[in-house]
């Protein structure tokens, strides 16, 4: 329970003390947008690493060399809020995450997310959801990577299970021409969700698969792209189960 208290306290202080920082970043952005973008990225990554250290999370990373130095679409399985901290803290380039629109309810947190090119997806409104996908495509074309968890929600089922992927998310790669990077995460729900509200020292595994360019796939595979990528992630989390 002590870890939960320390994490909550750190997050509260970061958001409160970050208010003047956000104001300064807005001014910096008017002069040098790229400097502002990367400053926000590195500050949030630092905060996420501190939280993971407080939690006592040990991370084994496999395949990070597979990520090309270009904007990509990260696609992963999703079992924990900590999936975002674990993966975002490792992004070398500007990266926006696709989050549920309910995150807009939280002031300060939403301000940081907006500063980091995050998109807020309305899962109940097809028209608004399409706008978010189109915005993500524009971001990728502008050099910003996107991360999405195509299950659409956190999977609370068995550890090695994956909910069916929603194929619309992968249109970002098809329409922008960027690479898809499969992300396979093992044991992340054991940090927190498996025993709320306690945070437990946990070993997790993240594996980044080889880049997938849709233009290199045959027609039938492109037609079932969601299943193709899901199967790659499923096979990887099955393989890495023995490592945790």
Short mmCIF file of C-alpha atoms in Angstrom, two decimals:
data_model
loop_
_atom_site.label_atom_id
_atom_site.label_comp_id
_atom_site.label_asym_id
_atom_site.label_seq_id
_atom_site.Cartn_x
_atom_site.Cartn_y
_atom_site.Cartn_z
CA UNK A 1 0.00 0.00 0.00
CA UNK A 2 2.94 2.32 0.66
CA UNK A 3 3.90 2.24 -3.04
CA UNK A 4 0.39 3.30 -4.02
CA UNK A 5 0.54 6.27 -1.64
CA UNK A 6 3.94 7.37 -2.95
CA UNK A 7 2.79 7.07 -6.58
CA UNK A 8 -0.39 9.05 -5.90
CA UNK A 9 1.58 11.74 -4.06
CA UNK A 10 4.19 12.00 -6.81
CA UNK A 11 1.53 12.24 -9.51
CA UNK A 12 -0.37 14.91 -7.59
CA UNK A 13 2.77 17.01 -7.05
CA UNK A 14 3.85 16.60 -10.69
CA UNK A 15 0.50 17.82 -12.00
CA UNK A 16 0.31 20.77 -9.59
CA UNK A 17 3.92 21.87 -9.96
CA UNK A 18 3.61 21.32 -13.68
CA UNK A 19 1.04 24.11 -14.12
CA UNK A 20 3.65 26.89 -14.51
CA UNK A 21 5.77 24.51 -16.59
CA UNK A 22 2.92 24.06 -19.08
CA UNK A 23 2.55 27.84 -19.31
CA UNK A 24 6.26 28.23 -20.01
CA UNK A 25 6.10 25.45 -22.60
CA UNK A 26 3.32 27.30 -24.41
CA UNK A 27 5.57 30.35 -24.69
CA UNK A 28 8.51 28.23 -25.85
CA UNK A 29 6.27 26.63 -28.47
CA UNK A 30 5.58 30.00 -30.05
CA UNK A 31 9.31 30.43 -30.67
CA UNK A 32 10.45 26.83 -31.24
CA UNK A 33 7.71 24.23 -31.53
CA UNK A 34 10.11 21.30 -31.88
CA UNK A 35 11.98 22.28 -28.70
CA UNK A 36 8.69 22.53 -26.81
CA UNK A 37 7.49 19.15 -28.11
CA UNK A 38 10.63 17.29 -27.10
CA UNK A 39 10.86 19.10 -23.76
CA UNK A 40 7.34 17.95 -22.88
CA UNK A 41 8.14 14.42 -24.07
CA UNK A 42 11.29 14.10 -21.95
CA UNK A 43 9.64 15.55 -18.83
CA UNK A 44 6.75 13.10 -18.99
CA UNK A 45 9.11 10.22 -19.71
CA UNK A 46 11.16 11.20 -16.65
CA UNK A 47 8.00 11.22 -14.51
CA UNK A 48 6.93 7.81 -15.81
CA UNK A 49 10.37 6.34 -15.05
CA UNK A 50 10.20 7.72 -11.51
CA UNK A 51 6.79 6.11 -11.00
CA UNK A 52 8.03 2.77 -12.32
CA UNK A 53 11.01 3.00 -9.98
CA UNK A 54 8.72 3.72 -7.02
CA UNK A 55 6.65 0.68 -8.03
CA UNK A 56 9.73 -1.51 -8.12
CA UNK A 57 8.94 -2.60 -11.68
CA UNK A 58 11.65 -4.64 -13.38
CA UNK A 59 11.44 -4.52 -17.17
CA UNK A 60 12.91 -6.93 -19.71
CA UNK A 61 12.89 -5.39 -23.19
CA UNK A 62 13.32 -7.47 -26.34
CA UNK A 63 13.60 -6.30 -29.93
CA UNK A 64 13.89 -2.56 -29.38
CA UNK A 65 16.33 -2.47 -32.28
CA UNK A 66 13.41 -3.37 -34.57
CA UNK A 67 11.98 0.14 -34.27
CA UNK A 68 13.06 2.22 -37.29
CA UNK A 69 14.05 5.86 -36.93
CA UNK A 70 10.84 7.10 -38.54
CA UNK A 71 7.22 7.63 -37.46
CA UNK A 72 5.49 4.31 -36.81
CA UNK A 73 2.23 2.89 -35.54
CA UNK A 74 2.78 1.02 -32.28
CA UNK A 75 0.13 -1.67 -31.74
CA UNK A 76 -0.07 -3.58 -28.48
CA UNK A 77 -2.15 -5.75 -26.17
CA UNK A 78 -3.57 -3.87 -23.20
CA UNK A 79 -4.03 -5.20 -19.66
CA UNK A 80 -2.93 -2.37 -17.38
CA UNK A 81 -2.83 1.40 -16.98
CA UNK A 82 0.91 0.83 -16.59
CA UNK A 83 1.14 -0.26 -20.23
CA UNK A 84 1.23 3.43 -21.13
CA UNK A 85 3.99 4.25 -18.64
CA UNK A 86 6.07 1.24 -19.65
CA UNK A 87 5.93 1.90 -23.39
CA UNK A 88 5.83 5.70 -23.50
CA UNK A 89 8.90 6.02 -21.31
CA UNK A 90 10.86 4.22 -24.08
CA UNK A 91 9.73 6.27 -27.11
CA UNK A 92 12.66 7.95 -28.83
CA UNK A 93 10.49 10.06 -31.14
CA UNK A 94 7.42 12.22 -30.57
CA UNK A 95 4.55 9.82 -30.01
CA UNK A 96 0.85 10.41 -29.45
CA UNK A 97 -1.29 7.79 -27.74
CA UNK A 98 -4.90 7.11 -28.65
CA UNK A 99 -6.94 7.29 -25.43
CA UNK A 100 -10.62 7.02 -24.61
CA UNK A 101 -12.48 10.35 -24.63
CA UNK A 102 -13.29 9.95 -20.92
CA UNK A 103 -9.72 11.09 -20.18
CA UNK A 104 -10.84 14.60 -21.11
CA UNK A 105 -12.58 14.76 -17.73
CA UNK A 106 -9.28 15.13 -15.90
CA UNK A 107 -7.82 18.66 -15.94
CA UNK A 108 -4.03 19.04 -16.07
CA UNK A 109 -3.67 15.41 -17.15
CA UNK A 110 -5.55 16.18 -20.36
CA UNK A 111 -3.40 19.30 -20.83
CA UNK A 112 -0.22 17.22 -20.77
CA UNK A 113 -1.82 14.68 -23.10
CA UNK A 114 -2.80 17.41 -25.55
CA UNK A 115 0.76 18.74 -25.44
CA UNK A 116 1.98 15.24 -26.38
CA UNK A 117 -0.29 14.80 -29.42
CA UNK A 118 -2.59 12.31 -27.73
CA UNK A 119 -5.95 11.69 -29.37
CA UNK A 120 -9.22 11.12 -27.54
CA UNK A 121 -11.34 8.47 -29.21
CA UNK A 122 -15.13 8.44 -28.91
CA UNK A 123 -15.87 4.73 -29.14
CA UNK A 124 -19.63 5.31 -29.33
CA UNK A 125 -19.59 7.84 -32.17
CA UNK A 126 -18.39 6.47 -35.51
CA UNK A 127 -18.10 9.92 -37.09
CA UNK A 128 -15.99 11.33 -34.26
CA UNK A 129 -13.93 8.14 -34.15
CA UNK A 130 -13.15 8.55 -37.85
CA UNK A 131 -11.99 12.12 -37.21
CA UNK A 132 -9.54 10.83 -34.62
CA UNK A 133 -8.17 8.24 -37.06
CA UNK A 134 -7.77 10.89 -39.78
CA UNK A 135 -5.97 13.16 -37.30
CA UNK A 136 -3.65 10.28 -36.39
CA UNK A 137 -2.85 9.77 -40.08
CA UNK A 138 -1.98 13.47 -40.38
CA UNK A 139 0.26 13.22 -37.30
CA UNK A 140 2.17 10.28 -38.77
CA UNK A 141 2.65 12.15 -42.06
CA UNK A 142 4.00 15.06 -40.00
CA UNK A 143 6.61 12.79 -38.36
CA UNK A 144 4.80 11.85 -35.13
CA UNK A 145 4.41 8.20 -34.15
CA UNK A 146 1.09 6.91 -32.85
CA UNK A 147 0.43 4.19 -30.28
CA UNK A 148 -2.88 2.39 -30.08
CA UNK A 149 -4.28 -0.61 -28.21
CA UNK A 150 -6.77 -2.05 -30.74
CA UNK A 151 -8.62 -4.21 -28.21
CA UNK A 152 -10.49 -0.99 -27.46
CA UNK A 153 -10.35 -1.40 -23.69
CA UNK A 154 -8.24 -3.04 -21.01
CA UNK A 155 -8.47 -6.80 -21.17
CA UNK A 156 -9.41 -8.17 -17.75
CA UNK A 157 -9.50 -11.81 -18.86
CA UNK A 158 -6.84 -14.51 -18.60
CA UNK A 159 -3.21 -13.35 -18.59
CA UNK A 160 -2.35 -14.67 -22.04
CA UNK A 161 -5.63 -13.76 -23.70
CA UNK A 162 -6.23 -10.95 -26.19
CA UNK A 163 -9.56 -9.38 -27.08
CA UNK A 164 -10.39 -9.17 -30.81
CA UNK A 165 -8.63 -6.24 -32.47
CA UNK A 166 -10.74 -3.47 -33.96
CA UNK A 167 -9.42 -3.24 -37.52
CA UNK A 168 -10.15 0.45 -38.02
CA UNK A 169 -7.16 1.36 -35.86
CA UNK A 170 -4.74 -0.16 -38.36
CA UNK A 171 -6.03 2.13 -41.11
CA UNK A 172 -3.54 4.63 -39.69
CA UNK A 173 -0.70 2.53 -41.10
CA UNK A 174 -2.48 1.62 -44.32
CA UNK A 175 -3.28 5.23 -45.21
CA UNK A 176 -0.02 6.80 -44.04
CA UNK A 177 2.32 4.06 -45.29
CA UNK A 178 4.13 3.87 -41.95
CA UNK A 179 5.39 0.68 -40.35
CA UNK A 180 3.36 -1.19 -37.76
CA UNK A 181 5.41 -2.17 -34.72
CA UNK A 182 3.74 -4.99 -32.74
CA UNK A 183 4.22 -4.55 -28.98
CA UNK A 184 3.72 -7.59 -26.77
CA UNK A 185 3.37 -6.98 -23.03
CA UNK A 186 3.49 -9.73 -20.40
CA UNK A 187 2.51 -9.56 -16.73
CA UNK A 188 1.71 -5.84 -16.61
CA UNK A 189 -1.60 -6.25 -14.76
CA UNK A 190 0.32 -7.82 -11.86
CA UNK A 191 1.75 -4.40 -11.06
CA UNK A 192 -1.61 -3.02 -9.92
CA UNK A 193 -4.89 -4.28 -11.41
CA UNK A 194 -4.55 -7.88 -10.21
CA UNK A 195 -4.62 -6.81 -6.54
CA UNK A 196 -6.15 -3.33 -6.26
CA UNK A 197 -5.28 -1.01 -4.57
CA UNK A 198 -1.87 -2.50 -3.79
CA UNK A 199 1.08 -1.92 -6.12
CA UNK A 200 3.43 -4.88 -6.19
CA UNK A 201 7.05 -5.22 -7.25
CA UNK A 202 6.73 -6.99 -10.58
CA UNK A 203 8.78 -8.27 -13.50
CA UNK A 204 7.28 -7.47 -16.90
CA UNK A 205 8.37 -8.24 -20.44
CA UNK A 206 7.99 -5.97 -23.47
CA UNK A 207 8.85 -7.23 -26.92
CA UNK A 208 8.87 -5.09 -30.05
CA UNK A 209 8.29 -7.09 -33.20
CA UNK A 210 9.80 -6.49 -36.62
CA UNK A 211 8.23 -3.63 -38.60
CA UNK A 212 5.30 -4.52 -40.80
CA UNK A 213 4.78 -2.42 -43.94
CA UNK A 214 1.33 -3.02 -45.37
CA UNK A 215 2.59 -2.39 -48.92
CA UNK A 216 4.76 -5.49 -48.60
CA UNK A 217 1.87 -7.77 -47.64
CA UNK A 218 -0.22 -9.77 -50.05
CA UNK A 219 -3.80 -8.78 -50.71
CA UNK A 220 -5.39 -11.39 -48.47
CA UNK A 221 -3.15 -10.51 -45.51
CA UNK A 222 -3.95 -6.80 -45.92
CA UNK A 223 -7.64 -7.70 -45.95
CA UNK A 224 -7.25 -9.39 -42.54
CA UNK A 225 -4.55 -7.09 -41.18
CA UNK A 226 -6.10 -6.88 -37.71
CA UNK A 227 -6.02 -10.66 -37.28
CA UNK A 228 -2.52 -10.88 -38.76
CA UNK A 229 -1.06 -8.40 -36.26
CA UNK A 230 -3.06 -9.84 -33.37
CA UNK A 231 -1.72 -13.33 -34.09
CA UNK A 232 1.87 -12.03 -34.04
CA UNK A 233 1.30 -10.43 -30.64
CA UNK A 234 -0.52 -13.51 -29.31
CA UNK A 235 2.34 -15.80 -30.34
CA UNK A 236 4.86 -13.48 -28.71
CA UNK A 237 3.11 -13.16 -25.36
CA UNK A 238 2.70 -16.96 -25.30
CA UNK A 239 6.44 -17.32 -25.96
CA UNK A 240 7.44 -14.78 -23.30
CA UNK A 241 5.18 -16.18 -20.58
CA UNK A 242 8.09 -18.33 -19.41
CA UNK A 243 10.24 -15.22 -18.80
CA UNK A 244 8.12 -13.66 -16.04
#
